[in-house]
mmCIF file of C-alpha atoms in Angstrom:
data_model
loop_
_atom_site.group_PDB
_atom_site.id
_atom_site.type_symbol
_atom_site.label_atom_id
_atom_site.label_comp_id
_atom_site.label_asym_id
_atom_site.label_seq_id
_atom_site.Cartn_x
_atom_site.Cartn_y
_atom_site.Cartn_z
ATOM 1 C CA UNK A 860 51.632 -28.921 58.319
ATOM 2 C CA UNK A 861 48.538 -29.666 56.682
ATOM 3 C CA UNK A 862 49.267 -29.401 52.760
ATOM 4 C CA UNK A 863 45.867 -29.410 50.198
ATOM 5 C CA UNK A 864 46.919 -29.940 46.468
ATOM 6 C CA UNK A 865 44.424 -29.835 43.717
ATOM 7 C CA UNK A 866 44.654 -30.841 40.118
ATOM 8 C CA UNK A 867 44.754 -30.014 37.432
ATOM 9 C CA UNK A 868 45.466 -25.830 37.780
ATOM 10 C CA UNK A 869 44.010 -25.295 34.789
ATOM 11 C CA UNK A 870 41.124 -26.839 32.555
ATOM 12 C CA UNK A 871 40.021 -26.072 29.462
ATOM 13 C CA UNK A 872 37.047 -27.955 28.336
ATOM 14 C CA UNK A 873 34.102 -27.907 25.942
ATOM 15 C CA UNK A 874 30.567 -27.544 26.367
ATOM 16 C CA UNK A 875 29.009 -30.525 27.517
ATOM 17 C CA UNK A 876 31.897 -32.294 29.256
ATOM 18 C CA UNK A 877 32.518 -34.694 31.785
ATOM 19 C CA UNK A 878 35.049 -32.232 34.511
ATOM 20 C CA UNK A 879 36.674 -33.595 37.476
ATOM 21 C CA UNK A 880 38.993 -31.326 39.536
ATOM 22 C CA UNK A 881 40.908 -33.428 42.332
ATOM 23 C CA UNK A 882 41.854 -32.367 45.531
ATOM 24 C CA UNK A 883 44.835 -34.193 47.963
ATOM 25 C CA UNK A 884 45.137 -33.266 51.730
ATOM 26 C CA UNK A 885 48.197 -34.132 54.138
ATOM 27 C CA UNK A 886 46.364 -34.579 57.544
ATOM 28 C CA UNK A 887 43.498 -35.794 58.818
ATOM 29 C CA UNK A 888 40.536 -33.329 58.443
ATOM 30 C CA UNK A 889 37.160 -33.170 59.851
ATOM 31 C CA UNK A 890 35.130 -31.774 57.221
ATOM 32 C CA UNK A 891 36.128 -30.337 53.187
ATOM 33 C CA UNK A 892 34.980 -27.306 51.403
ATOM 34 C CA UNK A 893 34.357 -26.928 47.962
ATOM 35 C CA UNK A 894 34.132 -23.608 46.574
ATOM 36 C CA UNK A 895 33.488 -21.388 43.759
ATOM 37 C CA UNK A 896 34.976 -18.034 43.076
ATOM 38 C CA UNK A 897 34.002 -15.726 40.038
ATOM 39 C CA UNK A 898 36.443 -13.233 38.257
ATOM 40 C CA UNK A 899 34.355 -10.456 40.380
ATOM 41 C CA UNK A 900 36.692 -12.145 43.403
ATOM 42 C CA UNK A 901 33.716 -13.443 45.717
ATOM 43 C CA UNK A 902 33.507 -16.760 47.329
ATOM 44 C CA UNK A 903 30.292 -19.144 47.645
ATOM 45 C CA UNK A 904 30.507 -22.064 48.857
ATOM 46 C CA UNK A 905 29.492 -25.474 46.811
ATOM 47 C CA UNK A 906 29.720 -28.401 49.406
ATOM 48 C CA UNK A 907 30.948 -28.829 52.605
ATOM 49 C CA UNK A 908 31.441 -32.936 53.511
ATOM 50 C CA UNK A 909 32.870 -35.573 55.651
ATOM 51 C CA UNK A 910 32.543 -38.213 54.468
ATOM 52 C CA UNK A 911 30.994 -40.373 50.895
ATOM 53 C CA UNK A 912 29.078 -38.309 47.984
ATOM 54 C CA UNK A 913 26.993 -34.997 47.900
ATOM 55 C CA UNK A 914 25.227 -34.286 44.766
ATOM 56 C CA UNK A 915 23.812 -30.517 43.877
ATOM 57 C CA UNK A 916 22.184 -30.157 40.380
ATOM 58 C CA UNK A 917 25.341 -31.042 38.016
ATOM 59 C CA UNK A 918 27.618 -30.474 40.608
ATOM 60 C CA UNK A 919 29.027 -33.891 42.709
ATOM 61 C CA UNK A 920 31.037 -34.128 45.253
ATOM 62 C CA UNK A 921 32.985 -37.025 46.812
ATOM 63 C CA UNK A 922 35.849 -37.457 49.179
ATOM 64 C CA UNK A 923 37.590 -41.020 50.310
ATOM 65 C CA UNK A 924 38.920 -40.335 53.719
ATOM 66 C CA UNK A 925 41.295 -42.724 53.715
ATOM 67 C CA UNK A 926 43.340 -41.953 50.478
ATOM 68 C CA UNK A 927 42.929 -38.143 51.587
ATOM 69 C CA UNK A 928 41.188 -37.440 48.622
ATOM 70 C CA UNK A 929 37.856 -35.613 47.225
ATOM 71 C CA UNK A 930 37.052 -35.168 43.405
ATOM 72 C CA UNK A 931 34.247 -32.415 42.260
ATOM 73 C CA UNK A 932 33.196 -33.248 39.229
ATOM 74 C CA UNK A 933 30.711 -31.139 36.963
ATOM 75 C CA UNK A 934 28.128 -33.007 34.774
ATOM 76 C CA UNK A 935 27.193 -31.435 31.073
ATOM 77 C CA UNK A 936 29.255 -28.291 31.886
ATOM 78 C CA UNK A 937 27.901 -25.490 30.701
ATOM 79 C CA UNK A 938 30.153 -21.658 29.786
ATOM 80 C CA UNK A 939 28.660 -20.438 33.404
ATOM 81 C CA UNK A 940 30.412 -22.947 35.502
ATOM 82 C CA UNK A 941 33.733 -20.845 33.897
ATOM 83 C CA UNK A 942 35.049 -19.958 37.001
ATOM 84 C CA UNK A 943 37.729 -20.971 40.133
ATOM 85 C CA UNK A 944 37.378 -23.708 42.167
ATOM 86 C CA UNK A 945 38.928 -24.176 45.493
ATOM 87 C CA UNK A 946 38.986 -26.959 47.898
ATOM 88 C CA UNK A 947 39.411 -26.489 51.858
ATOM 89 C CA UNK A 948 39.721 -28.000 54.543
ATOM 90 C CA UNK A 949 39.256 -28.272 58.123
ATOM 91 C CA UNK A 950 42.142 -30.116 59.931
ATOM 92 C CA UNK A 951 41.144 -32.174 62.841
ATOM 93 C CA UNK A 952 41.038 -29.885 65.872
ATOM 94 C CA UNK A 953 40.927 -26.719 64.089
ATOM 95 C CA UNK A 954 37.633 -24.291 63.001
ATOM 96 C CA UNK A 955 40.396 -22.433 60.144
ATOM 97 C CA UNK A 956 40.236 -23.259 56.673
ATOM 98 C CA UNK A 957 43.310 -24.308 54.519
ATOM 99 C CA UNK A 958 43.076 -23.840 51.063
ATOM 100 C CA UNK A 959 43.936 -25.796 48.286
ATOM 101 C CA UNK A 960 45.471 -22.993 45.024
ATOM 102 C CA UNK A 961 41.985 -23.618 42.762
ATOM 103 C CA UNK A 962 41.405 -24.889 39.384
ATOM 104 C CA UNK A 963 40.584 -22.299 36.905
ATOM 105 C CA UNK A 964 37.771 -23.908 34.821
ATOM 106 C CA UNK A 965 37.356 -22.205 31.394
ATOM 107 C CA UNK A 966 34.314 -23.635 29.790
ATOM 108 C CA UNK A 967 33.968 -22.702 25.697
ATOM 109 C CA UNK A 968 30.708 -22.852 24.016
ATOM 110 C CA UNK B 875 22.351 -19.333 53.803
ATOM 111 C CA UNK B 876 23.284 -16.218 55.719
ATOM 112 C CA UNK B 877 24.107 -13.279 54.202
ATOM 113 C CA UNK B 878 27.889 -11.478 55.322
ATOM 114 C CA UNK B 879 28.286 -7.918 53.898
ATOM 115 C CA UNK B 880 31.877 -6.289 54.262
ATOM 116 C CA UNK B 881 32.267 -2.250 53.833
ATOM 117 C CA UNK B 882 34.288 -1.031 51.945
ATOM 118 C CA UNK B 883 34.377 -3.131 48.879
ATOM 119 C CA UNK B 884 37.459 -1.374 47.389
ATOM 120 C CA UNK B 885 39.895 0.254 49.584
ATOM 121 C CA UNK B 886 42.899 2.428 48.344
ATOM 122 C CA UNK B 887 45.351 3.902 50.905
ATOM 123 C CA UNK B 888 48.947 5.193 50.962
ATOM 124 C CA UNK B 889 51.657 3.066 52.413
ATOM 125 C CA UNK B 890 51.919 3.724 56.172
ATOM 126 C CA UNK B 891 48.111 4.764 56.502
ATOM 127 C CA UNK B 892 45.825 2.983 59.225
ATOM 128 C CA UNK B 893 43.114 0.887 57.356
ATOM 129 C CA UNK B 894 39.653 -0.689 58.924
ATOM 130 C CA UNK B 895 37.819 -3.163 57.277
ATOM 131 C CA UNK B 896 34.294 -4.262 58.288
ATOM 132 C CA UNK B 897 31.910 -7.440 58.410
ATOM 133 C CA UNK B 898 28.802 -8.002 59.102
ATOM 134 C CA UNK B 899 27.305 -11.410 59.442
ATOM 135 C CA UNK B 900 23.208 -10.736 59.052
ATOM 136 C CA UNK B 901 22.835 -13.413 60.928
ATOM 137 C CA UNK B 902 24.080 -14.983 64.902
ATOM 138 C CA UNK B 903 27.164 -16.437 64.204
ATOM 139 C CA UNK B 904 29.830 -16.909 66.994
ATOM 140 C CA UNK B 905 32.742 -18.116 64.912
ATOM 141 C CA UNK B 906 34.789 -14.809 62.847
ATOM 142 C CA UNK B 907 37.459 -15.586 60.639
ATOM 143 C CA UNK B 908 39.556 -12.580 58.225
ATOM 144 C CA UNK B 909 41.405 -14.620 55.475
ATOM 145 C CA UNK B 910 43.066 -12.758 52.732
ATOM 146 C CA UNK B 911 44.200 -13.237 48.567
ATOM 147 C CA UNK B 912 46.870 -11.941 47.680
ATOM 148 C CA UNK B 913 46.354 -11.573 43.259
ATOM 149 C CA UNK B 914 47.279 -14.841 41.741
ATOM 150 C CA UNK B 915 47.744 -16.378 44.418
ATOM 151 C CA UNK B 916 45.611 -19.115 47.527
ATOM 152 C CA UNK B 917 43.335 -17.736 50.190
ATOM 153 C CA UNK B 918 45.433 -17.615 53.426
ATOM 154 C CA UNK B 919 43.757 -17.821 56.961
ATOM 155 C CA UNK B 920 44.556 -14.604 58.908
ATOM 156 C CA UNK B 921 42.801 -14.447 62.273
ATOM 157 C CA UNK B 922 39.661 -16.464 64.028
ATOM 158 C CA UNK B 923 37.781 -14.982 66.628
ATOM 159 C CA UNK B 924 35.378 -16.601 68.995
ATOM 160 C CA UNK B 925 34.001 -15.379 72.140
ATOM 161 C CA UNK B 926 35.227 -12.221 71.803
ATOM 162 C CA UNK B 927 38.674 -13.293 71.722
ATOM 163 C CA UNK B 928 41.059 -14.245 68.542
ATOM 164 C CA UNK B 929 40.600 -18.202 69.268
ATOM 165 C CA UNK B 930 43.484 -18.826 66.546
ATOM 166 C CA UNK B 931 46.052 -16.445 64.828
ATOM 167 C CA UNK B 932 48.888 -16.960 61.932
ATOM 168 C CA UNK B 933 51.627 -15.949 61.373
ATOM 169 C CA UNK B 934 51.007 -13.011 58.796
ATOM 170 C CA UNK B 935 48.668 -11.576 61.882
ATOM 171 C CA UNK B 936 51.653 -9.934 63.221
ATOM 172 C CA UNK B 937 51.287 -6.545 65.620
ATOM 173 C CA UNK B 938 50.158 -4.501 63.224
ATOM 174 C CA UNK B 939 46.908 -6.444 62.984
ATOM 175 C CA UNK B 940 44.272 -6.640 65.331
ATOM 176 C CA UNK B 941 40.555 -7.560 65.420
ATOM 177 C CA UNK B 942 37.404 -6.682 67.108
ATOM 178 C CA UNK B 943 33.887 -6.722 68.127
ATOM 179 C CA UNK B 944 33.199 -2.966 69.102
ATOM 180 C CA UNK B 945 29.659 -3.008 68.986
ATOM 181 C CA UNK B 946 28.852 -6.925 69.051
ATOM 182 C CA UNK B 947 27.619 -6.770 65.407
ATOM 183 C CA UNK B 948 30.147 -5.625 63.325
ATOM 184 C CA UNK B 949 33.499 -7.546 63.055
ATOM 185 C CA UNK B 950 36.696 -5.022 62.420
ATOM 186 C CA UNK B 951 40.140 -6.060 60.710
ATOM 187 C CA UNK B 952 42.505 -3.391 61.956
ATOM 188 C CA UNK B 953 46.012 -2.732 59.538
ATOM 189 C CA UNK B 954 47.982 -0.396 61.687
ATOM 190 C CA UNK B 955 50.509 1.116 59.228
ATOM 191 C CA UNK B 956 49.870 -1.082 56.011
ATOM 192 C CA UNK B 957 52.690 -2.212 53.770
ATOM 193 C CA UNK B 958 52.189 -2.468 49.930
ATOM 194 C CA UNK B 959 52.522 -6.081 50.485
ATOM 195 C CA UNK B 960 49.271 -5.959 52.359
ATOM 196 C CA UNK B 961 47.835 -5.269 49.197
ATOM 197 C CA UNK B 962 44.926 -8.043 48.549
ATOM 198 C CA UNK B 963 41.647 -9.089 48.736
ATOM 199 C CA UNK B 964 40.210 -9.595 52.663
ATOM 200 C CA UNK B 965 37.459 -12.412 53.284
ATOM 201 C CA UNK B 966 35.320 -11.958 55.895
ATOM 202 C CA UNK B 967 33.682 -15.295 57.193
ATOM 203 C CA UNK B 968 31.387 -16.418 59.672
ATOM 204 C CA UNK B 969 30.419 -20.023 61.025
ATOM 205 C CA UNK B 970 29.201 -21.757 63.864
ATOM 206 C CA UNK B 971 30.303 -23.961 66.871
ATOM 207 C CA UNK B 972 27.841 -26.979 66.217
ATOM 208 C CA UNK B 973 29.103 -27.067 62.313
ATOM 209 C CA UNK B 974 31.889 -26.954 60.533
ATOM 210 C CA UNK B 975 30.346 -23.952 57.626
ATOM 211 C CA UNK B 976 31.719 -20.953 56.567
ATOM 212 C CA UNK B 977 29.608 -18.181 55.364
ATOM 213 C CA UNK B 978 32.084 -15.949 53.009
ATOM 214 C CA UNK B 979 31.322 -12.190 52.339
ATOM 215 C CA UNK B 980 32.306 -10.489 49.085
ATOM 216 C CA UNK B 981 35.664 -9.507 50.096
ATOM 217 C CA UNK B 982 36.819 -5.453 50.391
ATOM 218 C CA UNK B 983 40.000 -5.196 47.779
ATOM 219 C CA UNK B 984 42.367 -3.325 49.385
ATOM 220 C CA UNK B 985 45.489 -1.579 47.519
ATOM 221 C CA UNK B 986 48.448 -0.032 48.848
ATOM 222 C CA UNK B 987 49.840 2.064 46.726
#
């Protein structure tokens, strides 16, 4: 059974902070989701990837295939990117997504 | 990035009552999914549908779900007779065969009371 763990569940940072939020998978995947959703309840999607880095404005992305293992991290955070974030994945094999239980990122100005 | 609307956004029924949530994916998609939240807790995968059959199910999608294309645009999630523990927010989502994206529309919140 394919397992995705993130860490930590919550963060609490300042304005203008470094943020990682880690992300752990059991099984062998063939692609990972990143993705954002605001107290409103809706989803968008941040990166999807396979494989080495993806960078988006302040937002990178990076997964290591063979520790099982992606990181988002968020540069010079800002109270906007308050919010959940949720890693997925797509087991090898499969089109579903299994979802990691998000990090709730609380950004204070 | 394509646009997914679902209809109804917020959904209150009585225990028992047939419910039908709706998606639609603006844009040609082949690859349906329904996942649902329950409050506080992870997005689950419900159904998948490809092809005009469900292509994967689990084990929540039990006989009192179902899913279909009716009018090859719109994407239904059927509850039969809901439960109050079907209570939760529904994802529609939409993706393709050459890629492994998911399009997410706003959810419909739907409350059992």
């Amino acid at each position: 059974k394919n397992e995705v763990e993130q860490s930590p569940q919550n963060l609490t940072a300042q304005e203008g902070e470094f943020i990682t939020i880690n992300c752990s998978y059991s099984v062998g995947i063939s692609a990972l989701h990143w993705l954002q959703q605001h107290p409103g309840g809706g989803i968008v999607s941040l990166f999807m990837l396979s494989s080495g880095k993806k960078k988006h404005g302040r937002l990178i992305a990076t997964i290591n295939i063979q520790e099982k293992h992606s990181s988002l991290h968020i540069t010079a955070s800002h109270p906007r990117d308050s919010a959940v974030y949720i890693c997925a994945v797509v087991g090898q094999g499969a089109q579903k997504l299994v979802f990691g239980q998000g990090t709730r990122l609380t950004i204070n100005p | 990035e394509p646009e997914v609307t679902q209809t109804p956004s917020h959904q209150v029924t009585q225990m028992g009552q047939e419910v039908i949530l709706r998606c639609v994916p603006i844009s040609n998609h082949l690859y349906f999914y329904w996942y649902r939240q329950i409050l506080g807790q992870k997005v689950e995968f419900l159904v998948s549908f490809y092809n005009n059959e469900i292509s994967e199910k689990s084990e929540i999608f039990d006989d009192q779900f179902s899913v279909e294309r009716p009018d090859g645009s719109n994407f239904t999630l059927k509850i039969r007779s809901t439960k109050l523990e079907d209570s939760a927010m529904y994802f529609c989502a939409v993706g393709s065969h050459s890629s492994y994206e998911q399009y997410f529309g706003p959810g419909t919140r739907l409350t059992v009371t």
